[in-house]
PDB file of C-alpha atoms and ligand atoms in Angstrom:
ATOM      1  CA  MET Q1015      26.924 -54.133-120.914  1.00 49.00           C
ATOM      2  CA  LYS Q1016      28.661 -51.537-118.662  1.00 57.00           C
ATOM      3  CA  SER Q1017      26.640 -49.603-116.157  1.00 60.00           C
ATOM      4  CA  MET Q1018      26.814 -47.955-112.776  1.00 82.00           C
ATOM      5  CA  PHE Q1019      23.165 -47.723-111.971  1.00 93.00           C
ATOM      6  CA  MET Q1020      21.608 -46.955-108.661  1.00 96.00           C
ATOM      7  CA  PHE Q1021      18.279 -48.220-107.395  1.00 97.00           C
ATOM      8  CA  GLY Q1022      17.505 -45.781-104.609  1.00 97.00           C
ATOM      9  CA  PRO Q1023      20.498 -46.015-102.251  1.00 96.00           C
ATOM     10  CA  ASN Q1024      21.660 -49.342-103.725  1.00 96.00           C
ATOM     11  CA  VAL Q1025      24.438 -49.666-106.290  1.00 96.00           C
ATOM     12  CA  ILE Q1026      23.222 -52.239-108.794  1.00 97.00           C
ATOM     13  CA  PRO Q1027      25.777 -54.649-110.276  1.00 95.00           C
ATOM     14  CA  ASP Q1028      25.612 -55.218-114.052  1.00 95.00           C
ATOM     15  CA  SER Q1029      24.855 -58.854-113.347  1.00 96.00           C
ATOM     16  CA  GLN Q1030      21.348 -57.914-112.091  1.00 97.00           C
ATOM     17  CA  ILE Q1031      20.417 -55.888-115.176  1.00 97.00           C
ATOM     18  CA  PHE Q1032      18.802 -57.660-118.126  1.00 97.00           C
ATOM     19  CA  TYR Q1033      17.437 -54.786-120.206  1.00 98.00           C
ATOM     20  CA  GLN Q1034      18.426 -51.245-121.095  1.00 97.00           C
ATOM     21  CA  SER Q1035      16.767 -48.444-123.008  1.00 97.00           C
ATOM     22  CA  LEU Q1036      17.853 -44.823-123.269  1.00 98.00           C
ATOM     23  CA  HIS Q1037      16.275 -43.821-119.922  1.00 98.00           C
ATOM     24  CA  CYS Q1038      15.483 -47.070-118.099  1.00 98.00           C
ATOM     25  CA  PHE Q1039      16.843 -50.433-117.071  1.00 98.00           C
ATOM     26  CA  GLY Q1040      15.270 -53.782-116.273  1.00 98.00           C
ATOM     27  CA  LEU Q1041      16.289 -55.249-112.941  1.00 98.00           C
ATOM     28  CA  VAL Q1042      15.729 -58.722-111.499  1.00 98.00           C
ATOM     29  CA  ASN Q1043      14.173 -58.585-108.065  1.00 96.00           C
ATOM     30  CA  LEU Q1044      15.929 -59.157-104.768  1.00 95.00           C
ATOM     31  CA  LYS Q1045      12.671 -60.458-103.260  1.00 93.00           C
ATOM     32  CA  PRO Q1046      10.213 -61.428-106.000  1.00 94.00           C
ATOM     33  CA  ILE Q1047       6.712 -62.177-104.805  1.00 93.00           C
ATOM     34  CA  ILE Q1048       6.324 -64.761-107.566  1.00 93.00           C
ATOM     35  CA  PRO Q1049       8.811 -66.083-110.153  1.00 94.00           C
ATOM     36  CA  GLY Q1050       9.385 -63.555-112.919  1.00 97.00           C
ATOM     37  CA  HIS Q1051       8.549 -60.505-110.777  1.00 97.00           C
ATOM     38  CA  VAL Q1052      10.963 -57.909-112.182  1.00 98.00           C
ATOM     39  CA  LEU Q1053      11.310 -54.129-112.071  1.00 98.00           C
ATOM     40  CA  VAL Q1054      11.785 -51.424-114.669  1.00 98.00           C
ATOM     41  CA  VAL Q1055      13.639 -48.470-113.189  1.00 98.00           C
ATOM     42  CA  SER Q1056      14.394 -44.958-114.471  1.00 98.00           C
ATOM     43  CA  LYS Q1057      18.135 -44.394-114.934  1.00 98.00           C
ATOM     44  CA  ARG Q1058      17.839 -40.977-113.349  1.00 98.00           C
ATOM     45  CA  LEU Q1059      17.429 -41.288-109.602  1.00 98.00           C
ATOM     46  CA  VAL Q1060      14.248 -39.417-108.726  1.00 98.00           C
ATOM     47  CA  PRO Q1061      11.608 -40.719-106.318  1.00 98.00           C
ATOM     48  CA  ARG Q1062       8.366 -39.626-107.980  1.00 98.00           C
ATOM     49  CA  LEU Q1063       6.822 -40.235-111.368  1.00 98.00           C
ATOM     50  CA  ASN Q1064       6.025 -36.556-111.851  1.00 98.00           C
ATOM     51  CA  GLU Q1065       9.749 -35.773-111.579  1.00 98.00           C
ATOM     52  CA  LEU Q1066      10.464 -37.676-114.786  1.00 98.00           C
ATOM     53  CA  ARG Q1067      10.693 -35.717-117.997  1.00 98.00           C
ATOM     54  CA  PRO Q1068       8.050 -36.652-120.558  1.00 98.00           C
ATOM     55  CA  GLU Q1069      10.540 -38.639-122.648  1.00 98.00           C
ATOM     56  CA  GLU Q1070      11.693 -40.540-119.553  1.00 98.00           C
ATOM     57  CA  ALA Q1071       8.113 -41.324-118.533  1.00 98.00           C
ATOM     58  CA  ALA Q1072       7.284 -42.476-122.058  1.00 98.00           C
ATOM     59  CA  ASP Q1073      10.387 -44.668-122.102  1.00 98.00           C
ATOM     60  CA  LEU Q1074       9.370 -46.214-118.762  1.00 98.00           C
ATOM     61  CA  MET Q1075       6.011 -47.288-120.200  1.00 98.00           C
ATOM     62  CA  ILE Q1076       7.457 -48.483-123.503  1.00 98.00           C
ATOM     63  CA  SER Q1077      10.121 -50.447-121.599  1.00 98.00           C
ATOM     64  CA  ALA Q1078       7.431 -51.934-119.335  1.00 98.00           C
ATOM     65  CA  ARG Q1079       5.542 -53.028-122.449  1.00 98.00           C
ATOM     66  CA  ASN Q1080       8.671 -54.577-124.015  1.00 97.00           C
ATOM     67  CA  ILE Q1081       9.721 -56.337-120.831  1.00 98.00           C
ATOM     68  CA  SER Q1082       6.219 -57.595-120.048  1.00 98.00           C
ATOM     69  CA  SER Q1083       5.792 -59.468-123.305  1.00 97.00           C
ATOM     70  CA  VAL Q1084       9.122 -61.266-122.837  1.00 97.00           C
ATOM     71  CA  ILE Q1085       8.466 -61.997-119.167  1.00 97.00           C
ATOM     72  CA  GLU Q1086       4.930 -63.236-119.778  1.00 97.00           C
ATOM     73  CA  LYS Q1087       6.085 -65.684-122.430  1.00 97.00           C
ATOM     74  CA  TYR Q1088       9.218 -66.828-120.581  1.00 97.00           C
ATOM     75  CA  TYR Q1089       7.352 -67.520-117.341  1.00 97.00           C
ATOM     76  CA  LYS Q1090       4.400 -69.053-119.208  1.00 96.00           C
ATOM     77  CA  GLY Q1091       2.005 -66.428-117.966  1.00 97.00           C
ATOM     78  CA  THR Q1092      -1.348 -65.497-119.420  1.00 97.00           C
ATOM     79  CA  SER Q1093      -1.572 -61.940-118.050  1.00 97.00           C
ATOM     80  CA  VAL Q1094       0.622 -59.335-116.352  1.00 98.00           C
ATOM     81  CA  THR Q1095       0.240 -57.149-113.274  1.00 97.00           C
ATOM     82  CA  PHE Q1096       1.941 -53.743-113.494  1.00 98.00           C
ATOM     83  CA  ALA Q1097       2.294 -51.730-110.283  1.00 97.00           C
ATOM     84  CA  LEU Q1098       3.903 -48.387-109.570  1.00 98.00           C
ATOM     85  CA  GLN Q1099       3.889 -47.291-105.941  1.00 97.00           C
ATOM     86  CA  ASP Q1100       4.506 -43.572-106.230  1.00 98.00           C
ATOM     87  CA  GLY Q1101       5.684 -42.299-102.847  1.00 96.00           C
ATOM     88  CA  PRO Q1102       5.948 -43.848 -99.368  1.00 94.00           C
ATOM     89  CA  ASP Q1103       2.257 -43.486 -98.545  1.00 93.00           C
ATOM     90  CA  ALA Q1104       1.469 -45.526-101.656  1.00 94.00           C
ATOM     91  CA  GLY Q1105       3.734 -48.360-100.409  1.00 92.00           C
ATOM     92  CA  GLN Q1106       6.973 -47.298-102.088  1.00 95.00           C
ATOM     93  CA  THR Q1107       9.946 -48.557-100.089  1.00 94.00           C
ATOM     94  CA  VAL Q1108      12.744 -47.704-102.520  1.00 96.00           C
ATOM     95  CA  PRO Q1109      12.584 -43.955-103.229  1.00 97.00           C
ATOM     96  CA  HIS Q1110      13.315 -44.228-106.947  1.00 98.00           C
ATOM     97  CA  VAL Q1111      10.733 -44.435-109.745  1.00 98.00           C
ATOM     98  CA  HIS Q1112      10.161 -48.070-110.686  1.00 98.00           C
ATOM     99  CA  MET Q1113       7.381 -50.243-112.001  1.00 98.00           C
ATOM    100  CA  HIS Q1114       6.752 -53.818-110.918  1.00 98.00           C
ATOM    101  CA  ILE Q1115       6.098 -56.276-113.755  1.00 98.00           C
ATOM    102  CA  ILE Q1116       4.620 -59.547-112.549  1.00 97.00           C
ATOM    103  CA  PRO Q1117       3.611 -62.416-114.836  1.00 97.00           C
ATOM    104  CA  ARG Q1118       0.222 -63.850-113.879  1.00 97.00           C
ATOM    105  CA  ARG Q1119      -1.528 -67.150-114.505  1.00 94.00           C
ATOM    106  CA  THR Q1120      -4.993 -68.546-114.013  1.00 92.00           C
ATOM    107  CA  GLU Q1121      -5.515 -69.150-110.316  1.00 88.00           C
ATOM    108  CA  ASP Q1122      -1.970 -68.233-109.271  1.00 91.00           C
ATOM    109  CA  TYR Q1123      -3.763 -66.488-106.393  1.00 91.00           C
ATOM    110  CA  GLU Q1124      -7.005 -67.761-104.975  1.00 91.00           C
ATOM    111  CA  ASN Q1125      -8.191 -64.148-104.787  1.00 92.00           C
ATOM    112  CA  ASN Q1126      -6.686 -62.377-107.752  1.00 91.00           C
ATOM    113  CA  ASP Q1127      -6.155 -59.005-106.086  1.00 92.00           C
ATOM    114  CA  ASP Q1128      -4.300 -60.525-103.121  1.00 91.00           C
ATOM    115  CA  ILE Q1129      -1.187 -59.837-105.161  1.00 93.00           C
ATOM    116  CA  TYR Q1130      -1.503 -56.214-104.049  1.00 92.00           C
ATOM    117  CA  SER Q1131      -1.445 -57.159-100.387  1.00 89.00           C
ATOM    118  CA  ASP Q1132       1.618 -59.297-101.082  1.00 89.00           C
ATOM    119  CA  LEU Q1133       3.293 -56.248-102.616  1.00 88.00           C
ATOM    120  CA  ASN Q1134       2.581 -54.416 -99.372  1.00 84.00           C
ATOM    121  CA  LYS Q1135       2.568 -57.236 -96.925  1.00 75.00           C
ATOM    122  CA  PHE Q1136       4.062 -55.655 -93.879  1.00 53.00           C
ATOM    123  CA  GLU Q1137       2.574 -52.630 -92.193  1.00 46.00           C
ATOM    124  CA  TYR Q1138       5.974 -51.153 -91.447  1.00 46.00           C
ATOM    125  CA  ARG Q1139       6.101 -50.215 -95.124  1.00 48.00           C
ATOM    126  CA  LYS Q1140       4.066 -47.175 -94.117  1.00 46.00           C
ATOM    127  CA  GLN Q1141       7.296 -45.716 -92.825  1.00 50.00           C
ATOM    128  CA  GLY Q1142       8.865 -46.141 -96.239  1.00 54.00           C
ATOM    129  CA  VAL Q1143      11.196 -48.832 -94.991  1.00 56.00           C
ATOM    130  CA  ASP Q1144      11.325 -52.390 -96.261  1.00 59.00           C
ATOM    131  CA  HIS Q1145      11.050 -54.667 -93.217  1.00 55.00           C
ATOM    132  CA  GLU Q1146       9.818 -57.645 -95.174  1.00 59.00           C
ATOM    133  CA  GLU Q1147      10.445 -61.110 -93.874  1.00 66.00           C
ATOM    134  CA  ARG Q1148      10.873 -62.646 -97.322  1.00 73.00           C
ATOM    135  CA  LYS Q1149      14.493 -63.739 -97.707  1.00 83.00           C
ATOM    136  CA  PRO Q1150      16.600 -61.785-100.188  1.00 90.00           C
ATOM    137  CA  ARG Q1151      17.895 -63.914-103.071  1.00 93.00           C
ATOM    138  CA  SER Q1152      21.594 -64.569-103.526  1.00 95.00           C
ATOM    139  CA  GLU Q1153      23.598 -62.560-106.060  1.00 95.00           C
ATOM    140  CA  LEU Q1154      24.154 -65.796-107.956  1.00 97.00           C
ATOM    141  CA  ALA Q1155      20.437 -66.590-108.225  1.00 96.00           C
ATOM    142  CA  MET Q1156      19.769 -63.068-109.510  1.00 97.00           C
ATOM    143  CA  LYS Q1157      22.668 -63.250-111.964  1.00 97.00           C
ATOM    144  CA  LEU Q1158      21.442 -66.562-113.400  1.00 97.00           C
ATOM    145  CA  GLU Q1159      17.964 -65.155-113.962  1.00 97.00           C
ATOM    146  CA  ALA Q1160      19.302 -61.930-115.523  1.00 97.00           C
ATOM    147  CA  ASP Q1161      21.632 -63.967-117.796  1.00 97.00           C
ATOM    148  CA  GLN Q1162      18.662 -65.954-119.092  1.00 96.00           C
ATOM    149  CA  LEU Q1163      16.481 -62.885-119.611  1.00 97.00           C
ATOM    150  CA  ARG Q1164      19.229 -60.820-121.267  1.00 97.00           C
ATOM    151  CA  VAL Q1165      19.495 -63.410-124.053  1.00 96.00           C
ATOM    152  CA  LEU Q1166      15.807 -62.898-124.818  1.00 95.00           C
ATOM    153  CA  PHE Q1167      16.503 -59.211-125.467  1.00 91.00           C
ATOM    154  CA  GLY Q1168      19.375 -60.103-127.785  1.00 81.00           C
ATOM    155  CA  LYS Q1169      22.125 -59.001-125.354  1.00 69.00           C
TER     156      LYS Q1169
HETATM  157  P1  AMP G 603       8.386 -50.795-103.660  1.00 56.24           P
HETATM  158  O1  AMP G 603       7.966 -51.317-102.318  1.00 56.24           O
HETATM  159  O2  AMP G 603       7.243 -50.572-104.614  1.00 56.24           O
HETATM  160  O3  AMP G 603       9.294 -49.583-103.524  1.00 56.24           O
HETATM  161  O4  AMP G 603       9.235 -51.959-104.330  1.00 56.24           O
HETATM  162  C1  AMP G 603      10.581 -52.181-104.038  1.00 56.24           C
HETATM  163  C2  AMP G 603      10.970 -53.433-104.773  1.00 56.24           C
HETATM  164  O5  AMP G 603      12.368 -53.420-104.917  1.00 56.24           O
HETATM  165  C3  AMP G 603      10.610 -54.733-104.051  1.00 56.24           C
HETATM  166  O6  AMP G 603      10.028 -55.641-104.979  1.00 56.24           O
HETATM  167  C4  AMP G 603      11.968 -55.240-103.558  1.00 56.24           C
HETATM  168  O7  AMP G 603      12.013 -56.643-103.497  1.00 56.24           O
HETATM  169  C5  AMP G 603      12.888 -54.694-104.627  1.00 56.24           C
HETATM  170  N1  AMP G 603      14.276 -54.443-104.235  1.00 56.24           N
HETATM  171  C6  AMP G 603      14.741 -53.790-103.145  1.00 56.24           C
HETATM  172  N2  AMP G 603      16.091 -53.685-103.177  1.00 56.24           N
HETATM  173  C7  AMP G 603      16.496 -54.281-104.333  1.00 56.24           C
HETATM  174  C8  AMP G 603      17.760 -54.532-104.939  1.00 56.24           C
HETATM  175  N3  AMP G 603      18.915 -54.121-104.381  1.00 56.24           N
HETATM  176  N4  AMP G 603      17.779 -55.189-106.115  1.00 56.24           N
HETATM  177  C9  AMP G 603      16.639 -55.608-106.700  1.00 56.24           C
HETATM  178  N5  AMP G 603      15.409 -55.419-106.173  1.00 56.24           N
HETATM  179  C10 AMP G 603      15.332 -54.769-105.010  1.00 56.24           C
END
């Protein structure tokens, strides 16, 4: 798989990508909030959902569907949270259309909807900057996860 994809200002190495469609790619997360928290990202670098062409927006949703069923099974989930923070005032920190796909299980959170505060844990996010304290994962850890997931998509 050869790519030169951007995620906002970040150049994404192939080793972090586990899925590709015509208009989107699946990306393992630098700072997952729970294991299996991945992202589906539009290949074209635009910040807002309404800047995607209809076929790109449709592909994003179809890709999210495809990725979610693999992720749910692989991480032994029973449900999935999808989240798309569309613009900085909605909690978006990387100005590039992407959807969070998070496998969920019974009682993984004491209060189910606390997952949304975890997505937006730190108030500084209001300024559209990611000041989270969660440690970024190593390139190797991300590569190993992407290698495992890629196989499940037949790549
Ligand atoms: P949001 O706050 O909705 O814009 O989500 C940004 C997401 O991107 C968070 O889950 C971050 O952990 C994740 N993230 C930021 N930079 C990278 C990166 N270089 N590679 C993978 N995930 C990233």
